[in-house]
Short mmCIF file of C-alpha atoms in Angstrom, two decimals:
data_model
loop_
_atom_site.label_atom_id
_atom_site.label_comp_id
_atom_site.label_asym_id
_atom_site.label_seq_id
_atom_site.Cartn_x
_atom_site.Cartn_y
_atom_site.Cartn_z
CA MET A 1 101.04 83.41 94.56
CA SER A 2 97.94 82.34 96.49
CA THR A 3 94.94 81.42 94.57
CA VAL A 4 92.53 80.63 97.31
CA SER A 5 91.80 82.84 100.27
CA VAL A 6 90.14 81.61 103.46
CA ARG A 7 89.07 83.89 106.37
CA TYR A 8 89.06 82.57 109.91
CA ILE A 9 87.82 84.39 112.91
CA VAL A 10 90.27 83.76 115.91
CA ASP A 11 90.34 84.93 119.44
CA ASP A 12 93.91 86.08 119.44
CA VAL A 13 95.62 86.92 116.00
CA ASP A 14 99.22 86.64 117.48
CA ALA A 15 98.39 83.10 118.92
CA ALA A 16 97.02 82.11 115.64
CA ILE A 17 100.08 83.32 113.64
CA ALA A 18 102.34 81.33 115.91
CA PHE A 19 100.34 78.13 115.41
CA TYR A 20 100.09 78.39 111.68
CA ARG A 21 103.56 79.50 111.27
CA ASP A 22 105.31 77.30 113.72
CA ARG A 23 103.07 74.17 113.62
CA LEU A 24 101.96 73.95 109.99
CA GLY A 25 104.58 75.83 108.01
CA PHE A 26 102.77 79.10 107.01
CA ARG A 27 104.47 82.19 105.92
CA GLU A 28 103.35 85.67 107.58
CA LEU A 29 102.46 87.93 104.61
CA MET A 30 101.28 90.89 106.70
CA HIS A 31 100.24 91.85 110.27
CA PRO A 32 99.35 95.53 109.96
CA ASP A 33 96.76 95.45 112.93
CA PRO A 34 96.37 93.58 116.14
CA ALA A 35 93.19 92.38 114.78
CA PHE A 36 94.31 91.22 111.32
CA ALA A 37 97.01 89.15 109.44
CA MET A 38 97.54 87.41 106.32
CA LEU A 39 99.56 84.18 106.02
CA THR A 40 100.36 81.95 102.93
CA HIS A 41 100.95 78.22 102.44
CA GLY A 42 101.25 77.40 98.72
CA ASP A 43 98.21 78.41 96.97
CA LEU A 44 96.37 79.22 100.10
CA ARG A 45 96.12 82.74 101.70
CA LEU A 46 94.76 82.51 105.22
CA VAL A 47 93.23 85.68 106.58
CA LEU A 48 93.19 85.93 110.27
CA VAL A 49 90.96 88.34 112.02
CA ALA A 50 89.66 88.96 115.57
CA PRO A 51 86.09 90.26 116.15
CA VAL A 52 86.02 93.97 116.19
CA PRO A 53 83.48 96.56 117.13
CA ALA A 54 81.18 98.01 114.59
CA ASP A 55 83.33 101.17 114.34
CA HIS A 56 86.62 99.56 113.69
CA PRO A 57 88.27 100.29 110.43
CA GLY A 58 88.49 96.71 109.33
CA GLY A 59 85.37 95.02 107.82
CA GLY A 60 85.69 91.36 107.81
CA SER A 61 85.00 90.61 111.42
CA ARG A 62 82.48 93.23 112.30
CA PRO A 63 79.14 92.20 113.85
CA MET A 64 76.25 91.32 111.37
CA PRO A 65 73.67 93.97 110.76
CA ASP A 66 71.40 92.18 113.52
CA GLY A 67 74.23 92.51 116.00
CA THR A 68 75.36 88.72 115.97
CA ALA A 69 79.09 88.83 116.72
CA GLN A 70 81.37 86.64 114.49
CA ARG A 71 83.08 83.88 116.34
CA PRO A 72 85.66 81.05 115.65
CA GLY A 73 84.77 77.34 115.43
CA GLY A 74 82.31 75.33 113.36
CA TRP A 75 83.08 72.59 111.08
CA ASN A 76 83.92 74.04 107.78
CA ARG A 77 87.82 73.70 107.11
CA PHE A 78 90.47 73.82 104.76
CA MET A 79 92.70 70.68 104.10
CA LEU A 80 96.59 70.34 104.16
CA GLN A 81 98.25 67.46 102.60
CA VAL A 82 101.03 65.68 104.51
CA ALA A 83 103.47 62.99 103.43
CA ASP A 84 103.24 61.00 106.73
CA LEU A 85 100.01 61.59 108.59
CA PRO A 86 100.99 59.51 111.51
CA ALA A 87 104.43 61.20 111.89
CA ALA A 88 102.71 64.65 111.59
CA ALA A 89 100.24 63.66 114.23
CA ARG A 90 102.90 62.49 116.74
CA GLU A 91 104.69 65.92 116.23
CA LEU A 92 101.63 68.00 116.75
CA ARG A 93 100.41 66.03 119.81
CA ALA A 94 104.03 66.35 121.26
CA ALA A 95 103.59 70.12 120.90
CA GLY A 96 100.25 70.21 122.50
CA VAL A 97 98.00 70.75 119.57
CA THR A 98 94.17 69.84 120.21
CA PHE A 99 92.89 66.92 118.06
CA ARG A 100 89.24 66.55 117.35
CA ASN A 101 89.48 62.96 116.39
CA GLU A 102 91.99 60.19 115.76
CA ILE A 103 93.30 59.33 112.36
CA VAL A 104 90.66 57.86 110.13
CA ASP A 105 91.19 56.09 106.85
CA GLY A 106 88.64 57.34 104.24
CA ILE A 107 88.11 56.22 100.71
CA GLY A 108 90.83 58.18 99.04
CA ALA A 109 92.80 59.35 101.97
CA ARG A 110 93.48 59.09 105.63
CA GLN A 111 92.78 62.26 107.61
CA VAL A 112 92.58 63.92 111.05
CA MET A 113 91.27 67.18 112.31
CA ILE A 114 93.17 69.46 114.63
CA GLU A 115 92.20 72.87 116.09
CA ASP A 116 94.10 76.21 115.92
CA PRO A 117 94.25 78.05 119.31
CA SER A 118 90.73 79.57 118.77
CA GLY A 119 89.16 76.34 117.97
CA ASN A 120 88.94 76.51 114.28
CA PRO A 121 89.33 73.29 112.53
CA VAL A 122 92.30 72.18 110.06
CA GLU A 123 92.19 68.80 108.26
CA LEU A 124 95.44 67.19 107.63
CA PHE A 125 95.26 64.33 105.03
CA GLU A 126 97.63 61.82 103.53
CA PRO A 127 96.28 60.59 100.08
CA LEU A 128 95.89 56.89 99.78
CA ARG A 129 95.05 56.95 96.10
CA ALA A 130 96.68 59.00 93.33
CA GLU A 131 93.54 60.76 92.44
CA ALA A 132 93.40 62.26 95.96
CA ARG A 133 96.73 63.89 95.62
CA LEU A 134 96.89 67.84 95.49
CA THR A 135 99.82 67.42 92.83
CA PRO A 136 100.61 64.58 90.59
CA GLY A 137 103.29 62.35 91.57
#
């Protein structure tokens, strides 16, 4: 069961589903509308929504009261732990995934940022210290 939910605005829900499912190992939970889908990955529930008009029955991606349209991108992101970051990066590059940077060694982990098909960032990280791991071991 998911314990954390993140909503990403995407340009194309179907393309985003394929990216997260096929490239990052997410599981599709539901896709009841062309502008909405819910995926899971461990404790993370990822809600994908395309911008919709104010009269659409969905609410998570409607324009703001001042008319500002929601759009993908930015720098906030979720992080996925991987066992071998260089190997994961090679596989994703071979599949044509867009990278925002090269692998960086940080204080507790090495990391790299990739983009989903709409330009939303996802950080992949490999812990370098036991304290940086998501699970003990």
